[in-house]
């Protein structure tokens, strides 16, 4: 597999894990403090990795190479879907990190559970609630657009096989 | 300079100035006192909180702290860690069990003077139906005249173990040791 395709599949797998982890961890009762803490820190850590991978991918892209998309509406739709996914791959970690910082819980963001990433802002319950809504809307958008992107990929492959 | 101001005030208000030398009883109340605590999580971060509803009495002669006596009753449901979900958890049966134990109480037994401005307060804390001996260190951080008389600021600190009262929930994520810091601001009569 080329480096580019590896990056693509790593990103896809990590995002799938993140969506599942996100929805599971928020459902874990607070009384299970240790489990909840570990799941949240794993979520934050993987989210930061996704952010880094996406930055890397954008740098890569700038160094040239076509998109390989077909002409016509198929190609334009695919390009729009890719753009949305790329924006979400940067926006989700950004809102997640700011939400963590604004959370009234005061729990730090610990990369790999130990390395504290300094929060740029302090607890702010009103801001937290707004970012929470944004992160949720982004998560659902990621799921729907990501599935559309996957389905389109499968269809394109079938058509090429014919 | 500070002394001469104090002297001036004492001579201007000689009656209240004299009264400050005698032991008197003062209310322990949220308006003048803050009861805060800090608990550690694996050395990675801490949770800070406070109790906002309590009442009690302090008998104090600022010149003879060894004669002091304090008794305070704290409403456990007033625990506040600045996050509603965490407050609810702390009020639950696993922690303060506020339904069955709405109050905790501290009563001093012996106060030893340990320095010109310091004392050690020995007493009994009753929490979750269990009583345990605890020791707190008191420091007179400030004693000065103000417009209406004389004020004294105290800081009382100590460390207790939750497990001494049977509160073991959340370990090891929530440390057993809880650091207490009480700040009191008293207008001497
Ligand atoms: C591509 C990256 C990410 C994805 C796909 C993702 C996905 C999710 C999902 C699905 C949820 C559950 C939403 C809900 O129903 O409440 C969630 C919650 C959360 N995410 Fe993320 N997330 C990402 C990145 C991050 C990052 C980098 C951080 C922090 C550094 C973060 C912090 C949080 C927090 C704190 C919550 C819980 C909010 C709450 O308590 O309600 N996320 N995330």
PDB file of N, CA and C in Angstrom, chain B residues 2 10 23 31 49 64 76 115-116 121 125 132 139 154 156 165 170:
ATOM      1  N   UNK B   2       3.161  50.292  62.159  1.00  0.00           N
ATOM      2  CA  UNK B   2       1.951  49.539  62.375  1.00  0.00           C
ATOM      3  C   UNK B   2       1.575  49.545  63.854  1.00  0.00           C
ATOM      4  N   UNK B  10      -6.091  51.907  69.655  1.00  0.00           N
ATOM      5  CA  UNK B  10      -6.429  51.397  70.979  1.00  0.00           C
ATOM      6  C   UNK B  10      -6.739  52.544  71.928  1.00  0.00           C
ATOM      7  N   UNK B  23     -11.538  36.681  76.347  1.00  0.00           N
ATOM      8  CA  UNK B  23     -12.112  35.626  75.526  1.00  0.00           C
ATOM      9  C   UNK B  23     -13.580  35.887  75.261  1.00  0.00           C
ATOM     10  N   UNK B  31     -20.443  33.878  55.996  1.00  0.00           N
ATOM     11  CA  UNK B  31     -20.104  35.260  55.673  1.00  0.00           C
ATOM     12  C   UNK B  31     -18.644  35.567  55.994  1.00  0.00           C
ATOM     13  N   UNK B  49     -12.975  21.969  46.067  1.00  0.00           N
ATOM     14  CA  UNK B  49     -14.377  22.192  46.403  1.00  0.00           C
ATOM     15  C   UNK B  49     -14.512  22.942  47.709  1.00  0.00           C
ATOM     16  N   UNK B  64      -4.581  34.455  74.105  1.00  0.00           N
ATOM     17  CA  UNK B  64      -4.406  33.150  74.753  1.00  0.00           C
ATOM     18  C   UNK B  64      -5.091  32.069  73.922  1.00  0.00           C
ATOM     19  N   UNK B  76     -23.760  18.606  54.782  1.00  0.00           N
ATOM     20  CA  UNK B  76     -22.996  17.875  53.760  1.00  0.00           C
ATOM     21  C   UNK B  76     -23.530  18.139  52.343  1.00  0.00           C
ATOM     22  N   UNK B 115       3.469  28.462  68.614  1.00  0.00           N
ATOM     23  CA  UNK B 115       4.336  29.584  68.262  1.00  0.00           C
ATOM     24  C   UNK B 115       3.602  30.868  68.551  1.00  0.00           C
ATOM     25  N   UNK B 116       4.253  31.999  68.284  1.00  0.00           N
ATOM     26  CA  UNK B 116       3.597  33.273  68.577  1.00  0.00           C
ATOM     27  C   UNK B 116       2.267  33.429  67.838  1.00  0.00           C
ATOM     28  N   UNK B 121      -4.878  22.448  66.679  1.00  0.00           N
ATOM     29  CA  UNK B 121      -6.223  22.193  67.197  1.00  0.00           C
ATOM     30  C   UNK B 121      -6.500  20.694  67.120  1.00  0.00           C
ATOM     31  N   UNK B 125     -13.844  14.742  64.524  1.00  0.00           N
ATOM     32  CA  UNK B 125     -14.721  14.966  63.377  1.00  0.00           C
ATOM     33  C   UNK B 125     -15.683  13.798  63.282  1.00  0.00           C
ATOM     34  N   UNK B 132     -13.769  10.444  64.497  1.00  0.00           N
ATOM     35  CA  UNK B 132     -12.332  10.171  64.396  1.00  0.00           C
ATOM     36  C   UNK B 132     -11.563  11.400  64.859  1.00  0.00           C
ATOM     37  N   UNK B 139      -3.035  29.181  61.877  1.00  0.00           N
ATOM     38  CA  UNK B 139      -2.084  30.288  61.809  1.00  0.00           C
ATOM     39  C   UNK B 139      -2.876  31.590  61.834  1.00  0.00           C
ATOM     40  N   UNK B 154      -7.470  34.044  60.123  1.00  0.00           N
ATOM     41  CA  UNK B 154      -6.865  32.763  60.455  1.00  0.00           C
ATOM     42  C   UNK B 154      -6.886  31.860  59.242  1.00  0.00           C
ATOM     43  N   UNK B 156      -6.640  27.707  58.795  1.00  0.00           N
ATOM     44  CA  UNK B 156      -6.574  26.432  59.501  1.00  0.00           C
ATOM     45  C   UNK B 156      -6.455  25.333  58.451  1.00  0.00           C
ATOM     46  N   UNK B 165     -13.579   7.295  57.798  1.00  0.00           N
ATOM     47  CA  UNK B 165     -15.022   7.446  57.978  1.00  0.00           C
ATOM     48  C   UNK B 165     -15.787   6.468  57.100  1.00  0.00           C
ATOM     49  N   UNK B 170     -14.492   5.517  44.796  1.00  0.00           N
ATOM     50  CA  UNK B 170     -13.668   6.262  43.845  1.00  0.00           C
ATOM     51  C   UNK B 170     -12.184   5.995  43.940  1.00  0.00           C
TER      52      UNK B 170
END
